PDB file of N, CA, C and O in Angstrom:
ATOM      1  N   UNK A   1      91.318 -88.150 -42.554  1.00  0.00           N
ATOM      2  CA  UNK A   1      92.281 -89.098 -43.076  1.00  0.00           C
ATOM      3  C   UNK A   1      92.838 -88.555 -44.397  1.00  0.00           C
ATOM      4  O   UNK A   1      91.932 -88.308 -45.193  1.00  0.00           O
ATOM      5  N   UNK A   2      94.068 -88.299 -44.860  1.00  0.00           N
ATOM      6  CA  UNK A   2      94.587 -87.933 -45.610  1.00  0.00           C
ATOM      7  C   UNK A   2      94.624 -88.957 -47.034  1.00  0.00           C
ATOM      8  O   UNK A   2      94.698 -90.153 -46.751  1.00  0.00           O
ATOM      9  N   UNK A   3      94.581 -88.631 -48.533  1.00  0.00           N
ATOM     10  CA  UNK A   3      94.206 -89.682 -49.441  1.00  0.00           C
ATOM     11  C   UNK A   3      95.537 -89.749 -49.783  1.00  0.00           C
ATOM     12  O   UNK A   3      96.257 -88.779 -50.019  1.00  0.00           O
ATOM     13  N   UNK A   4      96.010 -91.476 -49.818  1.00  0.00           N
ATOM     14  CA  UNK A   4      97.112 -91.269 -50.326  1.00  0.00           C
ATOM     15  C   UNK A   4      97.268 -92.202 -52.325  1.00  0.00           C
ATOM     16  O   UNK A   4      96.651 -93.082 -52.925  1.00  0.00           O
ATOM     17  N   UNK A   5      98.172 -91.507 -52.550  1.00  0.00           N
ATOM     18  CA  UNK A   5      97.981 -92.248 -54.237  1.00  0.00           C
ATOM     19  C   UNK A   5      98.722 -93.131 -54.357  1.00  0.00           C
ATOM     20  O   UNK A   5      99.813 -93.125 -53.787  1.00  0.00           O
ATOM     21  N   UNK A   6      98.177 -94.450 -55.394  1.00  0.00           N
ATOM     22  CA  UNK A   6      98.534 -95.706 -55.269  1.00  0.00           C
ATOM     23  C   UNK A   6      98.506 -95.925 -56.619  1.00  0.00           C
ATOM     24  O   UNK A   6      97.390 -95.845 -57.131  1.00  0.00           O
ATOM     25  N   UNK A   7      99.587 -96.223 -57.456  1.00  0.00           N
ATOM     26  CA  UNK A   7      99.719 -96.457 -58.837  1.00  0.00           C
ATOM     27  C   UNK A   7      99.858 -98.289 -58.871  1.00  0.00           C
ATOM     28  O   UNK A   7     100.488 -98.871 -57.988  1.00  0.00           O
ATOM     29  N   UNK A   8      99.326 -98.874 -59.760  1.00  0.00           N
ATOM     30  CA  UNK A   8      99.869 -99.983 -60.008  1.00  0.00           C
ATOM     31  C   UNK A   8      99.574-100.489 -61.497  1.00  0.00           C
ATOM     32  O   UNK A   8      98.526-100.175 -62.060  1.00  0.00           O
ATOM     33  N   UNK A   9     100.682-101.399 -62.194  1.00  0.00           N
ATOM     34  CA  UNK A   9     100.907-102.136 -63.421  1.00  0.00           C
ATOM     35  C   UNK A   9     100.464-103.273 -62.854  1.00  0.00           C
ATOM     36  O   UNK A   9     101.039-103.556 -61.803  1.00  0.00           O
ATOM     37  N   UNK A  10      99.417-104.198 -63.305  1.00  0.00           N
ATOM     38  CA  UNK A  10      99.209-104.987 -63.286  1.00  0.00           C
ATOM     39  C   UNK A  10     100.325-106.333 -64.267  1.00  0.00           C
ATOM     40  O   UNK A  10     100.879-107.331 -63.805  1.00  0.00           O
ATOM     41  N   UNK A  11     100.306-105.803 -65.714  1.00  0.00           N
ATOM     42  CA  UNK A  11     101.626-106.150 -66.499  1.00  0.00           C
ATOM     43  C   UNK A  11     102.727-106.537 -65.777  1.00  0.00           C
ATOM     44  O   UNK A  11     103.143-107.666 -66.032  1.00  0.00           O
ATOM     45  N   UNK A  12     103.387-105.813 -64.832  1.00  0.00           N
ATOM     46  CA  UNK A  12     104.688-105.587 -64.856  1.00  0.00           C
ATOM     47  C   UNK A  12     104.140-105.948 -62.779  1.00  0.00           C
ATOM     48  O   UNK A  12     105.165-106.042 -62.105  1.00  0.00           O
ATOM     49  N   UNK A  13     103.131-106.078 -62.120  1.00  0.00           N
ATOM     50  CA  UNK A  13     102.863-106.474 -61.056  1.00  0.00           C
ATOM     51  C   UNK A  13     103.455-105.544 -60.066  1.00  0.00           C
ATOM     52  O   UNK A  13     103.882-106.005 -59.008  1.00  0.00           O
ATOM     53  N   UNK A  14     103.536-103.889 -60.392  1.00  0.00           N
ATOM     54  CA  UNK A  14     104.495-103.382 -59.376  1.00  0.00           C
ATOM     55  C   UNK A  14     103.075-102.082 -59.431  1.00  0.00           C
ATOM     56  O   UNK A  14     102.438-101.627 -60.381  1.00  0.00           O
ATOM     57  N   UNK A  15     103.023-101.860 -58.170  1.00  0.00           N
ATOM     58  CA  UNK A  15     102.787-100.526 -57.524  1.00  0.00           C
ATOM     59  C   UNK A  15     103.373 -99.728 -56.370  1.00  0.00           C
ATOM     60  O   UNK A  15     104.108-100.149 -55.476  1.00  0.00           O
ATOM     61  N   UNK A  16     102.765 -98.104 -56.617  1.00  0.00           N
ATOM     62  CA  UNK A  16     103.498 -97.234 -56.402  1.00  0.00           C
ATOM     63  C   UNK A  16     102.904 -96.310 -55.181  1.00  0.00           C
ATOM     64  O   UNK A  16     101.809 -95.749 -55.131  1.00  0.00           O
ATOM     65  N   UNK A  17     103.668 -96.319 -54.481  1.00  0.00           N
ATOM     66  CA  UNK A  17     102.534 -95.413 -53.104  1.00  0.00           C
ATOM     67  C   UNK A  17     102.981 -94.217 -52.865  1.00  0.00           C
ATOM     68  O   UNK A  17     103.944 -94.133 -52.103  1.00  0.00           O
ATOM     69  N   UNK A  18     102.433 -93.031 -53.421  1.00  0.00           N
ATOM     70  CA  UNK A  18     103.145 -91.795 -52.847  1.00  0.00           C
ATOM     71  C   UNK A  18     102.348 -91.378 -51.690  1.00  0.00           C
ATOM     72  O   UNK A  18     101.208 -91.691 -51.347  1.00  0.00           O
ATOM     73  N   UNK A  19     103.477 -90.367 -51.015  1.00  0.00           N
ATOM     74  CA  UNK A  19     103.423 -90.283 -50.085  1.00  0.00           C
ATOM     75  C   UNK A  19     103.700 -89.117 -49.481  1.00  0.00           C
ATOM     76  O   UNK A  19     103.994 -88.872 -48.311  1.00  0.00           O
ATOM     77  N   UNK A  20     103.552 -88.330 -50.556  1.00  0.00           N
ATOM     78  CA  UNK A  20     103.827 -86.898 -50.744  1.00  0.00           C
ATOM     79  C   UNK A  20     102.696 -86.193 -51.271  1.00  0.00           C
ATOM     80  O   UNK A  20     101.989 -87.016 -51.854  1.00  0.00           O
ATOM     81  N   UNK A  21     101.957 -84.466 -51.361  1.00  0.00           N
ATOM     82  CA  UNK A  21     100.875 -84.088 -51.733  1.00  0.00           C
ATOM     83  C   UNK A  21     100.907 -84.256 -52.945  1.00  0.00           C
ATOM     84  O   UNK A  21     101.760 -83.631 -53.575  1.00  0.00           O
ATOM     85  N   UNK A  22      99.978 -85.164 -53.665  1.00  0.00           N
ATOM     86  CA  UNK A  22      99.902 -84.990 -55.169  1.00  0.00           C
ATOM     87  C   UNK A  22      99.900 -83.640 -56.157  1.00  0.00           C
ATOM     88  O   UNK A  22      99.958 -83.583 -57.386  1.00  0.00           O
ATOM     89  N   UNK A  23      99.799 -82.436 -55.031  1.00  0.00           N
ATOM     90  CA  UNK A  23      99.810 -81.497 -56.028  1.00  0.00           C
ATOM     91  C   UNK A  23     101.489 -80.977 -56.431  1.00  0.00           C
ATOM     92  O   UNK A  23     101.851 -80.268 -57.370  1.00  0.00           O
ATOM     93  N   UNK A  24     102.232 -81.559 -55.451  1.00  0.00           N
ATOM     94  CA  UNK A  24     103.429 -81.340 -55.354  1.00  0.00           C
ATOM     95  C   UNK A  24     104.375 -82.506 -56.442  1.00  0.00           C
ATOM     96  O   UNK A  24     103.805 -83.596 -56.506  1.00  0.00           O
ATOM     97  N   UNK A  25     105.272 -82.453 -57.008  1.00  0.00           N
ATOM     98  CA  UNK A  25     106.375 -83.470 -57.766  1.00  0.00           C
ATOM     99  C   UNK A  25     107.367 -83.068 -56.902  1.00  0.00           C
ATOM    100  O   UNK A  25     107.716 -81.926 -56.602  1.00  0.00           O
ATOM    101  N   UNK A  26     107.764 -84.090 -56.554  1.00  0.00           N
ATOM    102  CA  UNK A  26     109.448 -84.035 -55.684  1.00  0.00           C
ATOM    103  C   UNK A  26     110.539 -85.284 -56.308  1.00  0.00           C
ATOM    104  O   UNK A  26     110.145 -86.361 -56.755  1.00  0.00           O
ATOM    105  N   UNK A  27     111.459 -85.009 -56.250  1.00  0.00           N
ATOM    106  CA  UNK A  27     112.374 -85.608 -56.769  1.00  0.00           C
ATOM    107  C   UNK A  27     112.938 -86.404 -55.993  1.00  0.00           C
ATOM    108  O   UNK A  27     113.181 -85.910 -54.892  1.00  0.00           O
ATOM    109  N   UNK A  28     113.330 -87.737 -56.171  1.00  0.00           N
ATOM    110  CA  UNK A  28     113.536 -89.149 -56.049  1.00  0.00           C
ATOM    111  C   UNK A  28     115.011 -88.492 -55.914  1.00  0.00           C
ATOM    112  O   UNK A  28     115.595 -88.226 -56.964  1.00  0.00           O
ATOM    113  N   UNK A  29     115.743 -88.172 -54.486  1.00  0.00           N
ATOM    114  CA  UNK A  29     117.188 -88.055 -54.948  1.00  0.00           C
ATOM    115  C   UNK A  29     118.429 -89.899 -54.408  1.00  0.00           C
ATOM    116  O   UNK A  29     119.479 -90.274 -54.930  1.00  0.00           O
ATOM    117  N   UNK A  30     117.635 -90.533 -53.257  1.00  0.00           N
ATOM    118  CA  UNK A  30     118.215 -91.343 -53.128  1.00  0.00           C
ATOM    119  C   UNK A  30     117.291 -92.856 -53.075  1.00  0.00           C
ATOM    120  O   UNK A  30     116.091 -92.716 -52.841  1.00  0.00           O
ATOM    121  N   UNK A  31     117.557 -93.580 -53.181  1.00  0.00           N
ATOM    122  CA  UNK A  31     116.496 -94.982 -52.888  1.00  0.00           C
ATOM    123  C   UNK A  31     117.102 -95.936 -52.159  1.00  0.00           C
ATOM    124  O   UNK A  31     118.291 -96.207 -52.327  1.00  0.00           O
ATOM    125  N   UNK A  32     116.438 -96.461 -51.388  1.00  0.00           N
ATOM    126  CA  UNK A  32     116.978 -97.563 -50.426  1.00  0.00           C
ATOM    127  C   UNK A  32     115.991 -99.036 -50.707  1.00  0.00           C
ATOM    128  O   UNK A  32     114.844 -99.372 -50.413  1.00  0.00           O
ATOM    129  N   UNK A  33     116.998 -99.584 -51.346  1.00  0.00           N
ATOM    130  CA  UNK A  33     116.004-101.493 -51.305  1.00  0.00           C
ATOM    131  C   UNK A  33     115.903-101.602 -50.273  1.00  0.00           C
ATOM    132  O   UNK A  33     116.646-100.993 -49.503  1.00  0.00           O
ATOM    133  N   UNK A  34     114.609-102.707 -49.710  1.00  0.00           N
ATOM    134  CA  UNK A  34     115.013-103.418 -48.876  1.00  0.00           C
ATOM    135  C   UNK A  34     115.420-104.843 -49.219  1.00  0.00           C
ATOM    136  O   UNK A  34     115.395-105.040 -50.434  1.00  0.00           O
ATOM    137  N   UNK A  35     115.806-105.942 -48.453  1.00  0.00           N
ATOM    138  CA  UNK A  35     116.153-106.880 -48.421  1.00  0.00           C
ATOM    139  C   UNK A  35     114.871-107.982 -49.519  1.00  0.00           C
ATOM    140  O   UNK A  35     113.740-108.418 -49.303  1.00  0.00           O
ATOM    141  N   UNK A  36     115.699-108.047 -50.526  1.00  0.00           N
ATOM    142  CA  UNK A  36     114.547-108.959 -50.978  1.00  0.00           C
ATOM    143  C   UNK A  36     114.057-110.506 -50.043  1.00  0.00           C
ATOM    144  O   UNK A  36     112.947-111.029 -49.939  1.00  0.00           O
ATOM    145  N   UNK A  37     115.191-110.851 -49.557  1.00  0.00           N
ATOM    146  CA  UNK A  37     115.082-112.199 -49.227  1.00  0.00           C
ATOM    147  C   UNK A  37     114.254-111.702 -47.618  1.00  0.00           C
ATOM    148  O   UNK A  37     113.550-112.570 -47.101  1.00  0.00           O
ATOM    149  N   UNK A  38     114.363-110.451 -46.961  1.00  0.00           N
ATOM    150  CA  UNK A  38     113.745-110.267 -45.428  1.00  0.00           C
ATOM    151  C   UNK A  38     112.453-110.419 -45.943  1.00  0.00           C
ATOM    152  O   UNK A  38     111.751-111.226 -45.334  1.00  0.00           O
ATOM    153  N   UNK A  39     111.877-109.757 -47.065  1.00  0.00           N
ATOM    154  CA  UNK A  39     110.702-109.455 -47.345  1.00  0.00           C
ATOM    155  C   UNK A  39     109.877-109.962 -48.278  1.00  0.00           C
ATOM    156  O   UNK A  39     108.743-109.602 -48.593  1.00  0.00           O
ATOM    157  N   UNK A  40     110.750-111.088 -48.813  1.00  0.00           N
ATOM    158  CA  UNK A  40     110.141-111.810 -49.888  1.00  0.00           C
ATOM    159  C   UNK A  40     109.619-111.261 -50.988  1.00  0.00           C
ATOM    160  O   UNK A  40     108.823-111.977 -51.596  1.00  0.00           O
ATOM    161  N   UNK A  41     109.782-110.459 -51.314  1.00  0.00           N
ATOM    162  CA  UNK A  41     110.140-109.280 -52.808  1.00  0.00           C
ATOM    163  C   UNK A  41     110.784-108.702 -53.018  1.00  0.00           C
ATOM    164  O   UNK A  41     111.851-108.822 -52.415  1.00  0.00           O
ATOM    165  N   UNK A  42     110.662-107.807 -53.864  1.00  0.00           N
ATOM    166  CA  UNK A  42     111.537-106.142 -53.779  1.00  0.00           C
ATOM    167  C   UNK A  42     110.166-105.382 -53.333  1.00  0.00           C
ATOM    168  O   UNK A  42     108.975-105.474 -53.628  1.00  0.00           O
ATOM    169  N   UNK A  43     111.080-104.468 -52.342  1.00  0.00           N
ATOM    170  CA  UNK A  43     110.587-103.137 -52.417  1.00  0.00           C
ATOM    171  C   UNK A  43     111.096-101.829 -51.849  1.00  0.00           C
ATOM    172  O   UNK A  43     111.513-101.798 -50.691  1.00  0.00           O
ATOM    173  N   UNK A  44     111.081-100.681 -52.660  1.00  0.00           N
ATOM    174  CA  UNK A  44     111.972 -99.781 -52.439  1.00  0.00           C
ATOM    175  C   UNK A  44     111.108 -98.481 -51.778  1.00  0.00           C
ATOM    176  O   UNK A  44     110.003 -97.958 -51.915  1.00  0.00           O
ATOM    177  N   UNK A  45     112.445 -98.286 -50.900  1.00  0.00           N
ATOM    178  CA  UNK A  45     111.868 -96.514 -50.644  1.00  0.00           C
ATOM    179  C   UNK A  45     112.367 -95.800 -51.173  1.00  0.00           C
ATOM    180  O   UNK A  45     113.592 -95.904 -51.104  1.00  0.00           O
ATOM    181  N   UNK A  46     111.855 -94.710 -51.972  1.00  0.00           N
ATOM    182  CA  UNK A  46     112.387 -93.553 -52.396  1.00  0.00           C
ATOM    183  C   UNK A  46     112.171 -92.244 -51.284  1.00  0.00           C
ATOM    184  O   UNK A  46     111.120 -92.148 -50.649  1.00  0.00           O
ATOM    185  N   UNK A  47     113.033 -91.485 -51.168  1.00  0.00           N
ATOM    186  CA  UNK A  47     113.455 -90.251 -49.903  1.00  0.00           C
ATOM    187  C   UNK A  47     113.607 -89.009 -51.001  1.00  0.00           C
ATOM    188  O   UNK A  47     113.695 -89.226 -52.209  1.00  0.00           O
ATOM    189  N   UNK A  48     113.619 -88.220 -50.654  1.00  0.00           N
ATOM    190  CA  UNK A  48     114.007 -86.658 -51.570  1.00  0.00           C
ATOM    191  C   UNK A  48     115.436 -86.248 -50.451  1.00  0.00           C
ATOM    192  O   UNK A  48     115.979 -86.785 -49.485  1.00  0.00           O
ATOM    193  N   UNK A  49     115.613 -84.990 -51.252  1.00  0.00           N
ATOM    194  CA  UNK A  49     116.897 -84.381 -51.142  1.00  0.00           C
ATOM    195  C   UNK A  49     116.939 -83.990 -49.467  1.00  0.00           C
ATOM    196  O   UNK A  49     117.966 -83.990 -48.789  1.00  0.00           O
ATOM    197  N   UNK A  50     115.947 -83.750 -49.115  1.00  0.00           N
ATOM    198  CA  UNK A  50     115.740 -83.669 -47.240  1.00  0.00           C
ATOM    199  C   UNK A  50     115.961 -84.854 -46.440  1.00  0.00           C
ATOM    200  O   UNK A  50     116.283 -84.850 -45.252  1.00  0.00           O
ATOM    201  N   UNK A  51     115.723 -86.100 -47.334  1.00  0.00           N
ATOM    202  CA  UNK A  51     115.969 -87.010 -46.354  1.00  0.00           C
ATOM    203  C   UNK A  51     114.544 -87.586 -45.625  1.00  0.00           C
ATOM    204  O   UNK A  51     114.425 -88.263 -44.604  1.00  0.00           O
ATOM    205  N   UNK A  52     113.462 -87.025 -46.593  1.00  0.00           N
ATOM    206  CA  UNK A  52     111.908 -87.418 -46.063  1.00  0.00           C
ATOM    207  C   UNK A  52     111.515 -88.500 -46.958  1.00  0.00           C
ATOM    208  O   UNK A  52     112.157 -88.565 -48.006  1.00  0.00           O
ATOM    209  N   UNK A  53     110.434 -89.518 -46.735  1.00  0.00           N
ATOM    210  CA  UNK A  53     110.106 -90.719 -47.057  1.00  0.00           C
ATOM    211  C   UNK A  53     109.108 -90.144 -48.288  1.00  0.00           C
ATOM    212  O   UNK A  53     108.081 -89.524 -48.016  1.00  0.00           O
ATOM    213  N   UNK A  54     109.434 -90.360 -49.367  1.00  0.00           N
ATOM    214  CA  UNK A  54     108.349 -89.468 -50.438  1.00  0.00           C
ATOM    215  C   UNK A  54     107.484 -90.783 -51.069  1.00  0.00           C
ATOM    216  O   UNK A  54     106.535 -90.423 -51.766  1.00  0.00           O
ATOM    217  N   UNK A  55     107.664 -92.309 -50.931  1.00  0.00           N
ATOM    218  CA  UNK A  55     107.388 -93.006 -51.860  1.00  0.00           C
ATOM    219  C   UNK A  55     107.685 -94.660 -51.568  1.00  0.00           C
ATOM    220  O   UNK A  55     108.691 -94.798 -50.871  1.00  0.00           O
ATOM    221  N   UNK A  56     107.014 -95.981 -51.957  1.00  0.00           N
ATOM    222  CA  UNK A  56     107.573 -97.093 -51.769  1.00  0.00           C
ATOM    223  C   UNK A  56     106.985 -97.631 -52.974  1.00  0.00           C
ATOM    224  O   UNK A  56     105.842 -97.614 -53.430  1.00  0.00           O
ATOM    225  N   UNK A  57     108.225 -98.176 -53.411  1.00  0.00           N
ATOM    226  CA  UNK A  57     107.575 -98.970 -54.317  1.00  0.00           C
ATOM    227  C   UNK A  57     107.618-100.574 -54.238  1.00  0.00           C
ATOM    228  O   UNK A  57     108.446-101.254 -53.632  1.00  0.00           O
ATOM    229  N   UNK A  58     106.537-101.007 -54.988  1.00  0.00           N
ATOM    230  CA  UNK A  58     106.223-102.465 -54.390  1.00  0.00           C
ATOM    231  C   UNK A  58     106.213-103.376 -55.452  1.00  0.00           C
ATOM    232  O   UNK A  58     105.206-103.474 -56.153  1.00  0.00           O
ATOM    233  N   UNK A  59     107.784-104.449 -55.777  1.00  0.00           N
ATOM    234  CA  UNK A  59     107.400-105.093 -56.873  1.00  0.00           C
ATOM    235  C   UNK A  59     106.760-106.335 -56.275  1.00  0.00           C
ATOM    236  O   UNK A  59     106.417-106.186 -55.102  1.00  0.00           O
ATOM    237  N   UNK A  60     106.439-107.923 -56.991  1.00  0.00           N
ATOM    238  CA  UNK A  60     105.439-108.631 -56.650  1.00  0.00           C
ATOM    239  C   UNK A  60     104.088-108.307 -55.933  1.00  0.00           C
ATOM    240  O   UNK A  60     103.535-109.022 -55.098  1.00  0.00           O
ATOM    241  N   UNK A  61     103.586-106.904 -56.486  1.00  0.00           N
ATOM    242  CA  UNK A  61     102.658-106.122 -55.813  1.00  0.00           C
ATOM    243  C   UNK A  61     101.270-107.157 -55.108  1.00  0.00           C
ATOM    244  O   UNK A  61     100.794-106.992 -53.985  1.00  0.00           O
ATOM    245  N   UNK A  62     100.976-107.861 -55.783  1.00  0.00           N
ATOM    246  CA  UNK A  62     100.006-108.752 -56.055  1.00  0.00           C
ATOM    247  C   UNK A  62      99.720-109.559 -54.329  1.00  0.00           C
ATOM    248  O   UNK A  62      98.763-109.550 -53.555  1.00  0.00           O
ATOM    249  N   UNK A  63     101.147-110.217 -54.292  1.00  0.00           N
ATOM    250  CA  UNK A  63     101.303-110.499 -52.987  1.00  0.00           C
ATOM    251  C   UNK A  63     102.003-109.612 -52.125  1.00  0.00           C
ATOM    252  O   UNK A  63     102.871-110.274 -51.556  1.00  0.00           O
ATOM    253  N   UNK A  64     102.027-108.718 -51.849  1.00  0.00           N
ATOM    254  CA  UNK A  64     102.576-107.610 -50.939  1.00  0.00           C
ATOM    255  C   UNK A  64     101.031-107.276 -50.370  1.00  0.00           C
ATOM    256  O   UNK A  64     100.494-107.627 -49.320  1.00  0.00           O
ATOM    257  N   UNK A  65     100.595-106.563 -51.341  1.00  0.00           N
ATOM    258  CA  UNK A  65      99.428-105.393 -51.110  1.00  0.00           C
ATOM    259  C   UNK A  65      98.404-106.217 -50.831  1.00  0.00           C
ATOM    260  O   UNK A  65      98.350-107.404 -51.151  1.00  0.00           O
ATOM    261  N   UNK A  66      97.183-105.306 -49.944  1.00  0.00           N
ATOM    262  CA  UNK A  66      95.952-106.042 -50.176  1.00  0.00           C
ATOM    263  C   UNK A  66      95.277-105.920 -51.453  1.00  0.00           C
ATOM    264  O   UNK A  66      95.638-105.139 -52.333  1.00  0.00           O
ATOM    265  N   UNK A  67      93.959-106.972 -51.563  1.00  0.00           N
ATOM    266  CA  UNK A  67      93.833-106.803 -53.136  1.00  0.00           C
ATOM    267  C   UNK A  67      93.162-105.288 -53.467  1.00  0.00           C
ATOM    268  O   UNK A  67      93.285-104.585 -54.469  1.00  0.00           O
ATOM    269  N   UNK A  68      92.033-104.962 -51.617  1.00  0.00           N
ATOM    270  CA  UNK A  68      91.512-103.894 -52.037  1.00  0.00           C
ATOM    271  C   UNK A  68      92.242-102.282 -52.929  1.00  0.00           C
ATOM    272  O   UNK A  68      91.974-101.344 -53.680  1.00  0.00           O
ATOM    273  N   UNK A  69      93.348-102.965 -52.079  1.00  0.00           N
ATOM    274  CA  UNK A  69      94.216-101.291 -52.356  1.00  0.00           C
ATOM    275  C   UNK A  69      94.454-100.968 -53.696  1.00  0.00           C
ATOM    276  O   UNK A  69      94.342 -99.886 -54.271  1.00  0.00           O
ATOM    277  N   UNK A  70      95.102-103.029 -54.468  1.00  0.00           N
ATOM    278  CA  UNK A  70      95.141-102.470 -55.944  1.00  0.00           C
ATOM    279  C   UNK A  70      94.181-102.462 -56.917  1.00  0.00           C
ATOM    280  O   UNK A  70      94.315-102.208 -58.114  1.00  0.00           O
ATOM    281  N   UNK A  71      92.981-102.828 -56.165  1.00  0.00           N
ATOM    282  CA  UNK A  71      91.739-102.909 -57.151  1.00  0.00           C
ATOM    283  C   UNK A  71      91.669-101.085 -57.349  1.00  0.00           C
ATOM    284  O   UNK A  71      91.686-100.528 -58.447  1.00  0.00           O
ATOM    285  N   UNK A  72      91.597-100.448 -56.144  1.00  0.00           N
ATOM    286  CA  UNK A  72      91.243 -99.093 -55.980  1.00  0.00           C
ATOM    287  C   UNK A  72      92.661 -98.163 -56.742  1.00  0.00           C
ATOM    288  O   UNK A  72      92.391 -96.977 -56.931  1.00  0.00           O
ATOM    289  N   UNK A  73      93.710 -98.484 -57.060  1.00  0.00           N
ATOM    290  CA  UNK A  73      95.079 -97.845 -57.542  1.00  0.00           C
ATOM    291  C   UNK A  73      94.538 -97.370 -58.978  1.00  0.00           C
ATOM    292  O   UNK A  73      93.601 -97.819 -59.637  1.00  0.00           O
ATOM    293  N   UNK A  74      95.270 -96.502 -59.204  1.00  0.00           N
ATOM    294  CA  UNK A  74      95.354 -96.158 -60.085  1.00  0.00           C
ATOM    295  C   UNK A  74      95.649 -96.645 -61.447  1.00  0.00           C
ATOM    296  O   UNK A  74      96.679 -95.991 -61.609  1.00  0.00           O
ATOM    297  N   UNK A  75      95.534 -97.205 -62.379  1.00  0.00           N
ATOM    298  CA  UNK A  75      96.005 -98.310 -63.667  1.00  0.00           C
ATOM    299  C   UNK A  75      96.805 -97.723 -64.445  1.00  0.00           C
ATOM    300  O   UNK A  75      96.512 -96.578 -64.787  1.00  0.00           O
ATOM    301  N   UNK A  76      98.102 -98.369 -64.971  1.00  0.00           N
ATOM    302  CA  UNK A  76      98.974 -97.704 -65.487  1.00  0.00           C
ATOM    303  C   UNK A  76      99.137 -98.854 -66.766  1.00  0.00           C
ATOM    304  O   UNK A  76      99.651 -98.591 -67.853  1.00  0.00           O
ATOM    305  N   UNK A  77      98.758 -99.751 -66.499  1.00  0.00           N
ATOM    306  CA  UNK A  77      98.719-100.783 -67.732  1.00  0.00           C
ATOM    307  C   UNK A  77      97.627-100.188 -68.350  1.00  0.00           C
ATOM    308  O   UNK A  77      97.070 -99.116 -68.112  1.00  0.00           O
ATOM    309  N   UNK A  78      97.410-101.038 -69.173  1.00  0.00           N
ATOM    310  CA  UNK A  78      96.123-100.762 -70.557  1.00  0.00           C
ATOM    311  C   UNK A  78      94.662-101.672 -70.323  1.00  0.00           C
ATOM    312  O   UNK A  78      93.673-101.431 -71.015  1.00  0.00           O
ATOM    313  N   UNK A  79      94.659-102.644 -69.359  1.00  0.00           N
ATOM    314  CA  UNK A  79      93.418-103.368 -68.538  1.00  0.00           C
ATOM    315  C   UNK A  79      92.854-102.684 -68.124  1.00  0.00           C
ATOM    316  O   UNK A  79      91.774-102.942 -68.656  1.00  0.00           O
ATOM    317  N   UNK A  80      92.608-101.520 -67.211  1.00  0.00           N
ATOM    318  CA  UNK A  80      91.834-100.654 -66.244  1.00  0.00           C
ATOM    319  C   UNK A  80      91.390-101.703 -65.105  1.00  0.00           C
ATOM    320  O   UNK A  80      91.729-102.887 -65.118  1.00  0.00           O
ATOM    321  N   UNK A  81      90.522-101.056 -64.039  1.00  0.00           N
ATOM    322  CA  UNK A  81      90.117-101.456 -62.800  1.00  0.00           C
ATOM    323  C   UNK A  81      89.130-102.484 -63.589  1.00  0.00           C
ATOM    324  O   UNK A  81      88.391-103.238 -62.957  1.00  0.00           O
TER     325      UNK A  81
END
């Protein structure tokens, strides 16, 4: 099973799922919302310059995600796990 990385602000309630090899940085060239009102938040995909799915980001993370995923994310606020 491949590990994938999961950033989240608890502050600001948004996490981040890449989806690309962490050893790699790729560049965010286009983003697509989806429908806030289909999905009852925001949340965006970010794609690179190929046109491959590099990333989603998840605002109202809290209720999107399970809790395990953001207990286990990475902390980008100043609280920690």
């Amino acid at each position: 099973m491949a590990d994938v990385r999961v950033t989240y602000d608890k502050t600001a309630n948004a996490a981040y799922v890449y989806l690309t090899d962490p050893q790699v940085r790729r560049k965010v060239s286009r983003m697509y919302p989806c429908d806030p009102v289909e999905v009852g938040g925001m949340i965006n995909l970010d794609f690179d310059e190929e046109g491959r799915l590099i990333g989603v980001e998840v605002l109202a993370a809290s209720s999107k995600l399970p809790e395990y995923l953001l207990d286990s994310a990475e902390r980008l606020d100043t609280e920690g796990p």
